[in-house]
Short mmCIF file of C-alpha atoms and ligand atoms in Angstrom, two decimals:
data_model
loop_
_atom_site.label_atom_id
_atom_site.label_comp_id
_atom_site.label_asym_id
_atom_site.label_seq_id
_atom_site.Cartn_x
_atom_site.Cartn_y
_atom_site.Cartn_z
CA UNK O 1 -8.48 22.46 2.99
CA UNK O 2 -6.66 23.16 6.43
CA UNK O 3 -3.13 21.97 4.50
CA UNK O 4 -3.50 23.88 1.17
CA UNK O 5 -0.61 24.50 -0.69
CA UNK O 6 1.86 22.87 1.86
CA UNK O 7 4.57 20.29 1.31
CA UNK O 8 4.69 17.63 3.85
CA UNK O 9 7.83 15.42 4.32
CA UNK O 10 6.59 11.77 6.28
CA UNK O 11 9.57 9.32 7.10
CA UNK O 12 8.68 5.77 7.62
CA UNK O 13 5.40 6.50 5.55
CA UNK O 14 5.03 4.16 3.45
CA UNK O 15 3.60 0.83 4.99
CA UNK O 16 -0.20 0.81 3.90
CA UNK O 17 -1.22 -0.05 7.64
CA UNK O 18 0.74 2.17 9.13
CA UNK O 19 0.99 5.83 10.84
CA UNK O 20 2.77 7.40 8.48
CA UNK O 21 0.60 6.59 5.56
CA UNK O 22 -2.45 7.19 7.06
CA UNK O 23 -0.74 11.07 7.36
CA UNK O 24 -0.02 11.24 4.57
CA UNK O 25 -3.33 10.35 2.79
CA UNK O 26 -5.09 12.34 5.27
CA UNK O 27 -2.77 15.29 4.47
CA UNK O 28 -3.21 14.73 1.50
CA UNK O 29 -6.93 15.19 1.67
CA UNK O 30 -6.42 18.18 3.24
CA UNK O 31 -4.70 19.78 0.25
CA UNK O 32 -1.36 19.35 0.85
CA UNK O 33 1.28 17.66 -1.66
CA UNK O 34 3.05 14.89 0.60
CA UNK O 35 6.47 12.87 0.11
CA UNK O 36 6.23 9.60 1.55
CA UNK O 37 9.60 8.50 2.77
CA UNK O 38 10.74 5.27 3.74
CA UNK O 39 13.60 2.05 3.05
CA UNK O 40 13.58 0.72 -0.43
CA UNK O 41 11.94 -2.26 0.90
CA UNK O 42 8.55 -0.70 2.37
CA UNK O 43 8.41 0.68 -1.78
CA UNK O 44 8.01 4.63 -1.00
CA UNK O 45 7.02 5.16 -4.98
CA UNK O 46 3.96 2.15 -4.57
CA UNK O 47 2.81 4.16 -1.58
CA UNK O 48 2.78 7.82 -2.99
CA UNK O 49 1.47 6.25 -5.94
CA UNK O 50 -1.79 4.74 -4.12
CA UNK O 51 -2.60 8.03 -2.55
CA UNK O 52 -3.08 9.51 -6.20
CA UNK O 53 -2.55 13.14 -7.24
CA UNK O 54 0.71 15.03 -7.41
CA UNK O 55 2.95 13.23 -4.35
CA UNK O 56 6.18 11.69 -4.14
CA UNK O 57 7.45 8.16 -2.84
CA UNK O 58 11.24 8.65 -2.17
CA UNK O 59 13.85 6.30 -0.39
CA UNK O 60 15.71 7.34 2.17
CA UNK O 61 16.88 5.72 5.40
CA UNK O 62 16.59 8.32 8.35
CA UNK O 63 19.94 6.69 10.24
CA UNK O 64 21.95 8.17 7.45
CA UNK O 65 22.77 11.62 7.60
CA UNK O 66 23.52 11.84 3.80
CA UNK O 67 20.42 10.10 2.94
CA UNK O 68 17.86 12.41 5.06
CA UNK O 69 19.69 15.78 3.05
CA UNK O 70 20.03 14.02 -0.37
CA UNK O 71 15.80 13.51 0.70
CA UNK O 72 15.15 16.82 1.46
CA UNK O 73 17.49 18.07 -1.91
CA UNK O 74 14.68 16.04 -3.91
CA UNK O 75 11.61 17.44 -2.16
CA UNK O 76 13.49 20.94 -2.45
CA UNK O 77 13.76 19.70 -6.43
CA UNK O 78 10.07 18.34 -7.18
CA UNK O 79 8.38 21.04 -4.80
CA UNK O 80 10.26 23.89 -4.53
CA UNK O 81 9.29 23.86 -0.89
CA UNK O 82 8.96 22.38 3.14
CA UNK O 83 6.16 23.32 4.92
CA UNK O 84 6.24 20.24 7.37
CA UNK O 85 7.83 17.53 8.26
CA UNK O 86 6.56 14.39 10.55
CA UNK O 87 8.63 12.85 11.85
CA UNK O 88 7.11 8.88 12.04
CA UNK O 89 9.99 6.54 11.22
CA UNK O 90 10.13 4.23 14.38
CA UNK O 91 10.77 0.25 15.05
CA UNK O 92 10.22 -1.32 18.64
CA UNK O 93 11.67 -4.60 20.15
CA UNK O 94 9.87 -6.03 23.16
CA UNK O 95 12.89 -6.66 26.01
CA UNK O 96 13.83 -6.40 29.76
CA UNK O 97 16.31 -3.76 30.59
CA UNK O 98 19.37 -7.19 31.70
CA UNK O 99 18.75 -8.29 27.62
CA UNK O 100 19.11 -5.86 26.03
CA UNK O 101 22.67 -5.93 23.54
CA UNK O 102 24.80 -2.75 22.81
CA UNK O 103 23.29 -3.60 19.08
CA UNK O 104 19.38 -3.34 20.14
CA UNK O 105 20.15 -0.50 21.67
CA UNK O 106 21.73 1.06 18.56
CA UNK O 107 19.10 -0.05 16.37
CA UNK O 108 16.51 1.06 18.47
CA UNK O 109 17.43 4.79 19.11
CA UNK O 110 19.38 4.82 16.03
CA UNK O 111 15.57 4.90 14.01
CA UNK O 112 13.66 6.96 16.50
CA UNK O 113 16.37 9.37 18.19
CA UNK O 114 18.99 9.76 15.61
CA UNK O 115 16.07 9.93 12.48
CA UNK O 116 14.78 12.49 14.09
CA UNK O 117 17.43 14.58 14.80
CA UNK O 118 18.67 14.28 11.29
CA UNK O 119 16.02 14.41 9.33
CA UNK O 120 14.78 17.81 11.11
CA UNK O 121 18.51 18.80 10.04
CA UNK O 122 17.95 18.18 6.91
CA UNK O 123 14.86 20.59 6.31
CA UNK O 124 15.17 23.26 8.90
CA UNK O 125 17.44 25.01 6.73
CA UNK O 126 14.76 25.62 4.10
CA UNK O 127 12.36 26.14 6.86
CA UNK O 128 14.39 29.26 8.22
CA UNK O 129 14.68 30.73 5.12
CA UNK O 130 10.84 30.61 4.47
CA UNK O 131 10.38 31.79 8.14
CA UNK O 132 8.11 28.63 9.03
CA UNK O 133 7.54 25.36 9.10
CA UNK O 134 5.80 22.86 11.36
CA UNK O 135 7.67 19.69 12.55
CA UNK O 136 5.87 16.89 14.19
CA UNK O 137 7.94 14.36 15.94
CA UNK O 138 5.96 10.64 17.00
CA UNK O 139 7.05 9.86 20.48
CA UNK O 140 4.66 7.14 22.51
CA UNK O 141 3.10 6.44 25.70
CA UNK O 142 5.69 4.39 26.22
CA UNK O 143 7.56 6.86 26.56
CA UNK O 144 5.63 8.44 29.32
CA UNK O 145 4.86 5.40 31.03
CA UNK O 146 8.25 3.63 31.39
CA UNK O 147 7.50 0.53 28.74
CA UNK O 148 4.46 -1.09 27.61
CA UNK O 149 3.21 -3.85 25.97
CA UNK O 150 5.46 -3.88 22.75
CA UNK O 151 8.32 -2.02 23.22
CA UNK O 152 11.26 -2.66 25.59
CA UNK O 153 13.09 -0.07 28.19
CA UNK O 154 15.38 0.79 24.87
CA UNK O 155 12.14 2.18 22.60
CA UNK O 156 11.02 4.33 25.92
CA UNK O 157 14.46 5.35 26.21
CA UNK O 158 14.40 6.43 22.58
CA UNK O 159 10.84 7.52 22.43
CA UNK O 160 11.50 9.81 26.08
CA UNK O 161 14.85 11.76 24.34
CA UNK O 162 12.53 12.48 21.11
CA UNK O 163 10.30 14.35 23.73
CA UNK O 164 13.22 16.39 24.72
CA UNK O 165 14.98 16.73 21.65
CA UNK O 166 11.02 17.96 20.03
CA UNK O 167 11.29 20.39 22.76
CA UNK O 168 14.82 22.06 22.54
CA UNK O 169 13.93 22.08 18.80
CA UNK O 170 11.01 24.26 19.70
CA UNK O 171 12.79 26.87 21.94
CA UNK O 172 15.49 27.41 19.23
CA UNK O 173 13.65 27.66 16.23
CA UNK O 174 10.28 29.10 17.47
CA UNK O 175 11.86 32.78 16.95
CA UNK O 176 12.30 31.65 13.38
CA UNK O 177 8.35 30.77 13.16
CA UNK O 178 9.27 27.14 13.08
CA UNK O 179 6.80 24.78 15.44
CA UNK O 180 7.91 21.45 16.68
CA UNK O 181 5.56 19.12 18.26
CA UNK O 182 5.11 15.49 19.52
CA UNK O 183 2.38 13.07 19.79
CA UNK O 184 2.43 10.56 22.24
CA UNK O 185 -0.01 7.62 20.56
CA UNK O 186 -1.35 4.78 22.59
CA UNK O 187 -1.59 1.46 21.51
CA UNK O 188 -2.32 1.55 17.71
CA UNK O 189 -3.36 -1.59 15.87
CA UNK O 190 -0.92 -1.42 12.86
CA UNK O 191 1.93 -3.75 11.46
CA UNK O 192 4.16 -2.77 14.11
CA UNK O 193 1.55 -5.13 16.59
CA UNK O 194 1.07 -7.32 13.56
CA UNK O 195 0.95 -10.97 14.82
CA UNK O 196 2.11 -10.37 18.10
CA UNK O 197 -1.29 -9.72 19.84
CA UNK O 198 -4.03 -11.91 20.12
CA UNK O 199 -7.62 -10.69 19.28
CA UNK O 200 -7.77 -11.49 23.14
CA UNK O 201 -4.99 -9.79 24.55
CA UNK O 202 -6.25 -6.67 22.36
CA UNK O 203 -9.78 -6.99 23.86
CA UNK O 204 -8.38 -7.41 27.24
CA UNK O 205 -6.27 -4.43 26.91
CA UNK O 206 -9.11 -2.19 25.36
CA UNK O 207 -11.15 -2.83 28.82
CA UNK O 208 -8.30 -0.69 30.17
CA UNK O 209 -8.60 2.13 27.92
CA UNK O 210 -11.33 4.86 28.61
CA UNK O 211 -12.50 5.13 25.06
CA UNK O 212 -12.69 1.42 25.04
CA UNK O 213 -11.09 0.22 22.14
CA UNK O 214 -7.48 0.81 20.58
CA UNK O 215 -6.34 3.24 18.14
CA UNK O 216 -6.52 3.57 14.50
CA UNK O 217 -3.93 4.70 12.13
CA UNK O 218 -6.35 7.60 11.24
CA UNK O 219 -6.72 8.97 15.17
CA UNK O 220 -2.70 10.07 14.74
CA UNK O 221 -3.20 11.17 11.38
CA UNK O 222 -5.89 13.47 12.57
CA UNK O 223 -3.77 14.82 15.33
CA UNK O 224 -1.06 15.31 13.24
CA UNK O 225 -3.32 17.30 10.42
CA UNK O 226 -3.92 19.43 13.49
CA UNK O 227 -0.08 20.18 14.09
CA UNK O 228 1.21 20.72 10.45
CA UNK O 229 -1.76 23.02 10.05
CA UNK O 230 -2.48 26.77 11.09
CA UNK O 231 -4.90 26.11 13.32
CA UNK O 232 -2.31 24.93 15.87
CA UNK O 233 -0.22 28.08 15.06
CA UNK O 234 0.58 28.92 19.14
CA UNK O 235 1.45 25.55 20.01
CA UNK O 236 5.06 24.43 20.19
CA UNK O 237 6.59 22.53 22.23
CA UNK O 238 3.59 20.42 22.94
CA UNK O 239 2.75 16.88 23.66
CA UNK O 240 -0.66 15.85 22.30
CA UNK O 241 -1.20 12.31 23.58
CA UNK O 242 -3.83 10.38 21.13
CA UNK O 243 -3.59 6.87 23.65
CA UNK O 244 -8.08 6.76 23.95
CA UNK O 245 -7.42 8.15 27.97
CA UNK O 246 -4.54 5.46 28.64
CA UNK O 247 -2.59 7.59 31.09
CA UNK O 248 -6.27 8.99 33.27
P1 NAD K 301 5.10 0.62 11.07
O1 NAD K 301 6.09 -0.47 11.32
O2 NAD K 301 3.89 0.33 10.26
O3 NAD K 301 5.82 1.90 10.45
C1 NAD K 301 7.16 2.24 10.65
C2 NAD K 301 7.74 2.63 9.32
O4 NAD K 301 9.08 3.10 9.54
C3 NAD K 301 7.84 1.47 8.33
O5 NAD K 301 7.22 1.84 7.10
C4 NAD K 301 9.33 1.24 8.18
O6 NAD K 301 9.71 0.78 6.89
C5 NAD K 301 9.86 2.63 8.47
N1 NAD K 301 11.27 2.63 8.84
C6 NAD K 301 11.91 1.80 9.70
N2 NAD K 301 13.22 2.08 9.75
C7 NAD K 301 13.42 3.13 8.90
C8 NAD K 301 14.56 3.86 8.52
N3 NAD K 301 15.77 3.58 9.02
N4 NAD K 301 14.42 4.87 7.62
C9 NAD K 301 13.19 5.15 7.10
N5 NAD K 301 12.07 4.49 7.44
C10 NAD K 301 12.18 3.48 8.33
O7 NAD K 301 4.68 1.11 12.51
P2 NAD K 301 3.64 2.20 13.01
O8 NAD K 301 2.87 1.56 14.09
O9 NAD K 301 2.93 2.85 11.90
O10 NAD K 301 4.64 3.21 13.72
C11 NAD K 301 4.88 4.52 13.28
C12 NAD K 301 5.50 5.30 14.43
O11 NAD K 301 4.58 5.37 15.51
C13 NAD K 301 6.77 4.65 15.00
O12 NAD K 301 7.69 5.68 15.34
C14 NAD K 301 6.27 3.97 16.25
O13 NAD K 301 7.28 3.80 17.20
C15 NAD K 301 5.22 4.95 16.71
N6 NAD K 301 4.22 4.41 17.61
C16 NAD K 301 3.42 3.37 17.22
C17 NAD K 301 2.48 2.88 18.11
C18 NAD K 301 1.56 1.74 17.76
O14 NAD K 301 0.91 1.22 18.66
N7 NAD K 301 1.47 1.33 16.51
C19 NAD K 301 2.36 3.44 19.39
C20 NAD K 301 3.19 4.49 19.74
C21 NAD K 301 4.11 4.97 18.84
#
């Protein structure tokens, strides 16, 4: 039970095939009580509801600031507590740099940058005052590569700044025993790649990968596990990349 009496916060969590879900019901199995968080549309409640036990589905849409506290105010309420928070809430929008509009741009970092940044405001607060707290930010390859198969210059862009925002995070708050990580995840076949891959192009680009095949929802849950738990206690400011060997 590596996450045993721990509250963990997941934004964008709630989509059954998804990142953030599979975190959650992997945290879950690992003891702790999660809060799946995600738009009204992707049905936060359904989702906590499937994993079973004592969790929490709440709405909240990380691009407002008022949303992300009046989030964490509610976890604070049901749980009394904030032992981690994962930050997974991301969209992507395949483009070339001359495309893309002052609004793609917005929309793009406004999910993945600015969701971060305020939804690690919103519960580093309670974190100081308990004097820990593990936050795990999901950046991508992309990021590290300069674009890839899904996402345009825009989602590296983003993706890139939540490497260094993870890591100025870290070297303010690690005197307060508060960790903040990343995880860099390769290609992942979830709804985000949905429809626009075929079963060819994904077995052409698994010849590429070392591991030979691409990820699963479960291979960034795992990693994450890792980081909200104690066994990864001396990391901070870390970037665990789960891509299957992608950047050898
Ligand atoms: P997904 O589309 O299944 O999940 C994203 C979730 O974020 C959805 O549930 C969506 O409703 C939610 N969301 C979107 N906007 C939101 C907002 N404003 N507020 C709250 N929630 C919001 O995609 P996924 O593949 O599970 O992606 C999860 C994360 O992993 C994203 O940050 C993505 O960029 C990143 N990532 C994915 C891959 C991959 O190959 N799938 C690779 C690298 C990184």
């Amino acid at each position: 039970m590596l996450l045993k009496d721990k509250v963990a916060v997941i934004t964008g969590g709630a989509g059954l095939n998804g990142l953030g879900f599979a975190t959650a019901r992997l945290m879950a199995s690992h003891g702790a009580r999660v809060v799946v968080l995600d738009l009204a549309r992707a049905e936060p409640a359904a989702a906590a509801a499937q994993i079973g036990g004592e969790h929490l589905g709440l709405v909240a849409d990380v691009t407002d600031k008022a949303s992300c506290d009046a989030a964490a105010a509610a976890v604070l309420k049901a749980f009394g507590r904030i032992d981690v928070l994962v930050n997974n809430a991301g969209i992507t929008q395949p483009a070339k740099t001359c495309d893309i509009t002052g609004a793609d741009y917005d929309r793009i970092l406004d999910v993945s940058l600015r969701g971060t940044l305020y939804m690690s405001q919103a519960v580093l607060p309670t974190m100081q005052l308990q004097q820990s707290g593990s936050i795990v930010c999901i950046s991508s390859v992309s990021a590290q590569r300069g674009g890839g198969i899904l996402g345009g210059p825009h989602y590296s862009a983003a993706k890139a700044g939540v490497l260094g925002l993870a890591r100025a995070m870290a070297r303010e708050f690690g005197p307060e025993g508060i960790r903040v990580n990343c995880i860099t995840p390769g290609l992942i076949g979830t709804d985000i790649i949905k429809g626009k891959l075929t079963e060819e192009k994904k077995a052409e680009i698994a010849e590429t990968i070392p591991l030979a095949r691409l990820g699963r929802a479960d291979d960034i849950g795992g990693a994450c596990v890792f980081l909200a738990s104690d066994l990864s206690l001396y990391c901070t400011g870390i970037t665990l990349d789960v891509n299957g060997g992608m950047l050898i």
